[in-house]
Amino acid sequence: MKGIRILALVLAAMMVIGLAPAALADDEPVKISVASYMFGPVDNEKDVITPLVEQMLLEKHGINVDIEVVYIEQANYADILNTRLNGGTAPDVFLAQSATMLNTYYDQGVIKTWSKEFFQENAPAVYEFITGGAAYGDLAGDVDAWWKAAMKGDEMIVLPSFKPDGSMPYKTLIYRGDWLDKLGVTEDQLPKTVDEFVALMGRFATEDPDNNGKDDTYGCSITAMKALFGAYGLGIGFSGSTSYWVNRDGVLVNSDVTPEAKEVIGILAKMYADKLIDPEFVAGKESVEGSYWAISHGMVTGLYGVSANASIDHYRLKEVLGDDGGRCAQEYWAVNGEGSTFVYGPWPAGPNGDYGWMVGTPVAVSESAVYNAAMSDEKLALIFKILDAFATDEELYMTAFAGIEGVHYEKNENGTIKRLMGNEDLNAVGVWGCRSLYGADRAFSKLGYDLAFYNDVTIANRLNWFKKDQYNSYIQDAVTVTLPSNDLFAELNTIRDEAWVAMIRGEKPLDEWDAYVQTWLDAGGQTLTDEANAWYAGN
Amino acid sequence: MVKTRFSLGKAIIYVLLTMLSATIVIAFWHLLNLSFSPSHIATKGGLLLYPKEATLDNYTRVIGNRYIWLGYKNTLIRTVVGTVLQLFFTAMGAYVLSKRFFPHRTFWTLFIVFTMFFSGGLIPTYLVVKKLGLLDTYASMILPGFISAYNLVIMRNYFQSLPEEIEESCLIDGAGRFRIFLQIILPLSKPILATVALWLVVGHWNSWFDVLIYIADDTKFTLQIVLRRIIITGSKEILDTSAAASAAEMESVVSSEGLKAACIYVTTLPILCAYPFVQKFFVKGIMIGSLKG
């Protein structure tokens, strides 16, 4: 017994000596100022979390730091930070906020750069987590994209966030269940190609799916029309918004002026002529001014059978997601009756097998930490050690992320947490203050991801649903920054919308496509294309 | 007996003015009702013309917020100190420039007016404030905009309108320039002083950007910063789902509409109350200051 005690003492002593590097633990604490994403300042009188985090870092990891949480109002973050960067009073760790800001900081030399090896050496657990494709290897296919976003040339400049929900499509094809039943179309038989889609639209328009004996139905309106562009690999913002850029053999082209877009307009023109499309698709009943934007009134009220105006969260189905409801689903049930059904549809694929809707990427820098160029390499190494400590020490992470159990949060049965205070109050006691020290928005660890994505079955179900073939999507914007002449898009989008509407309605022949492209290029499209390619070349 | 004649023009003016004031009064009235409403009524939206259920919860929460009181203290300090000092020094500058015998008067006036059109910009100003060691001090809220060229010109014009003879007789009686300024000119200039003081008070009370830029110490945040935060936080949490990406994170409470309304009342009421008392000077001061230039 005594022997065991002595052994334990020796082991404990060895751990203290081995784990706590003397240079870090004995000296004065290293001051680290960090400006995280916060809703309000840390109230020094109430702050219990920051001292606790410092204590844990010291006692468990031998890292002796004095963390100063700096509050910078989110609404004016860039302005305030720029002044402080210029005045030399910016915090050690701050947020990049957007890819554009990140590039600006990098170009101005105000953020620190470091090598991949340096990162691996000082934050080995995080390095492994990233290269392993995040939790459960879910993002294994996006690891290269993460490194691409993290680096400039041979150097790393940022730790991008890595979110499994980042590439979920913003919109989902929602079909009217009663119409499909009437036509005898089961979920498995929903259109998976453009031809099948057009055929079903034809049946919606001609086979009286609403059973009222009148010829008063159409296939779809503008939002579902836009899904056809995805079948040609394009992300189109037709009707107001800006389209994505596509990479054609190393040259960036805007989707609006691609030959594929012309092909889709041809298909849509034929559908219009055959009366498959709501004739008022331009100012029609997809979104009605004054009511909730995602509600497709035409689809809900039975004018057409499918729309892509809402996300899956607006139409939640219990059998798919684990819970039901959503703002649009409520409206749908209110109009069509309690038992009325709707069905999620796959994206129709085009001749090359492409399909989908515009999506983001799992890799984002908008909430990512960057490091002040004024700091020493030693300090950055220390910050990476802290990053690693958060990724490996669950107690430490839970304290910084959620606070003290029973006081600031409770554990739910499903493994998620319920916060017991409002965000501003949580910030006041120090919760989230260290956010930028443990990762972009959550720790780079299984626990961080479990809490955010996998423990909540409804979120996990959603992620799984979007892994299904043709329900997923991969149409991403080839340009990830805001181009200098971005404002030109306002006019270009008008030019595009007018030309396309005229061609679909048959008011202008499709042969005028080249003239439209020329007008588009002359009105600023060429400038933007040059800027996009210049940006691409410099990356 | 004086007959009041019905005039169509007058009627239209009254109707228009009533409608105009209604647009302002209704908003305030709605906000007042909102501030006394519990959250389940406040979040429903729509116009509230009377409180459907009354509660003091929102005010209790606002008053219980430490930052509101700190904000009040800081705002009062900057408003009182700032207004008094700025008013005094602006008046001194304006007085000097109003004297015709002041050498190179036009040059100095233009020199000051020039700053109305060109400023140093945000970052150079920040650098100056930093180099002077004023970051995180009350002085950083007062000194950078200490003398407003606009106020100075308005005051100068007012002083010019005062008869020279009064000063001459004072000089004969043996008064110095400074005594004349303090005991004769300032008391005669109450309307313009009240007008400029009102501008300064409102300016200090409402300003937030300088605090945002120069102040990092949250115990020195002014009322408007606290108010902004409560309002922005309240709406941002609802709009920006990326801030609280998962459903679990989004369960946390947001500041309710009622709370925001109570906050707006608590922070703007003092300035609203002060306004009518200064208003009588207001029209007089600005008219004389601007027309007799």
Short mmCIF file of N, CA and C in Angstrom, two decimals, chain A residues 485 488 492 519-529:
data_model
loop_
_atom_site.label_atom_id
_atom_site.label_comp_id
_atom_site.label_asym_id
_atom_site.label_seq_id
_atom_site.Cartn_x
_atom_site.Cartn_y
_atom_site.Cartn_z
N SER A 485 -15.28 45.54 -57.99
CA SER A 485 -16.38 46.24 -58.68
C SER A 485 -17.72 45.53 -58.48
N LEU A 488 -21.27 46.61 -59.63
CA LEU A 488 -21.74 46.54 -61.02
C LEU A 488 -22.81 45.48 -61.20
N LEU A 492 -26.00 44.55 -63.92
CA LEU A 492 -25.86 43.32 -64.70
C LEU A 492 -27.01 42.35 -64.43
N THR A 519 -23.86 42.70 -74.37
CA THR A 519 -24.37 43.80 -73.53
C THR A 519 -23.90 43.61 -72.10
N TRP A 520 -23.99 42.38 -71.63
CA TRP A 520 -23.59 42.06 -70.26
C TRP A 520 -22.11 42.38 -70.03
N LEU A 521 -21.29 41.97 -71.00
CA LEU A 521 -19.85 42.22 -70.85
C LEU A 521 -19.55 43.72 -70.89
N ASP A 522 -20.23 44.43 -71.81
CA ASP A 522 -19.98 45.87 -71.95
C ASP A 522 -20.43 46.65 -70.73
N ALA A 523 -21.46 46.15 -70.06
CA ALA A 523 -22.01 46.92 -68.93
C ALA A 523 -21.23 46.68 -67.63
N GLY A 524 -20.09 46.05 -67.75
CA GLY A 524 -19.28 45.85 -66.55
C GLY A 524 -18.93 44.38 -66.31
N GLY A 525 -19.58 43.50 -67.06
CA GLY A 525 -19.31 42.07 -66.90
C GLY A 525 -17.85 41.73 -67.19
N GLN A 526 -17.29 42.42 -68.21
CA GLN A 526 -15.89 42.16 -68.57
C GLN A 526 -14.97 42.56 -67.42
N THR A 527 -15.26 43.73 -66.83
CA THR A 527 -14.45 44.20 -65.70
C THR A 527 -14.46 43.17 -64.58
N LEU A 528 -15.67 42.71 -64.25
CA LEU A 528 -15.79 41.74 -63.16
C LEU A 528 -15.09 40.43 -63.51
N THR A 529 -15.23 40.02 -64.78
CA THR A 529 -14.58 38.78 -65.20
C THR A 529 -13.06 38.92 -65.07
#
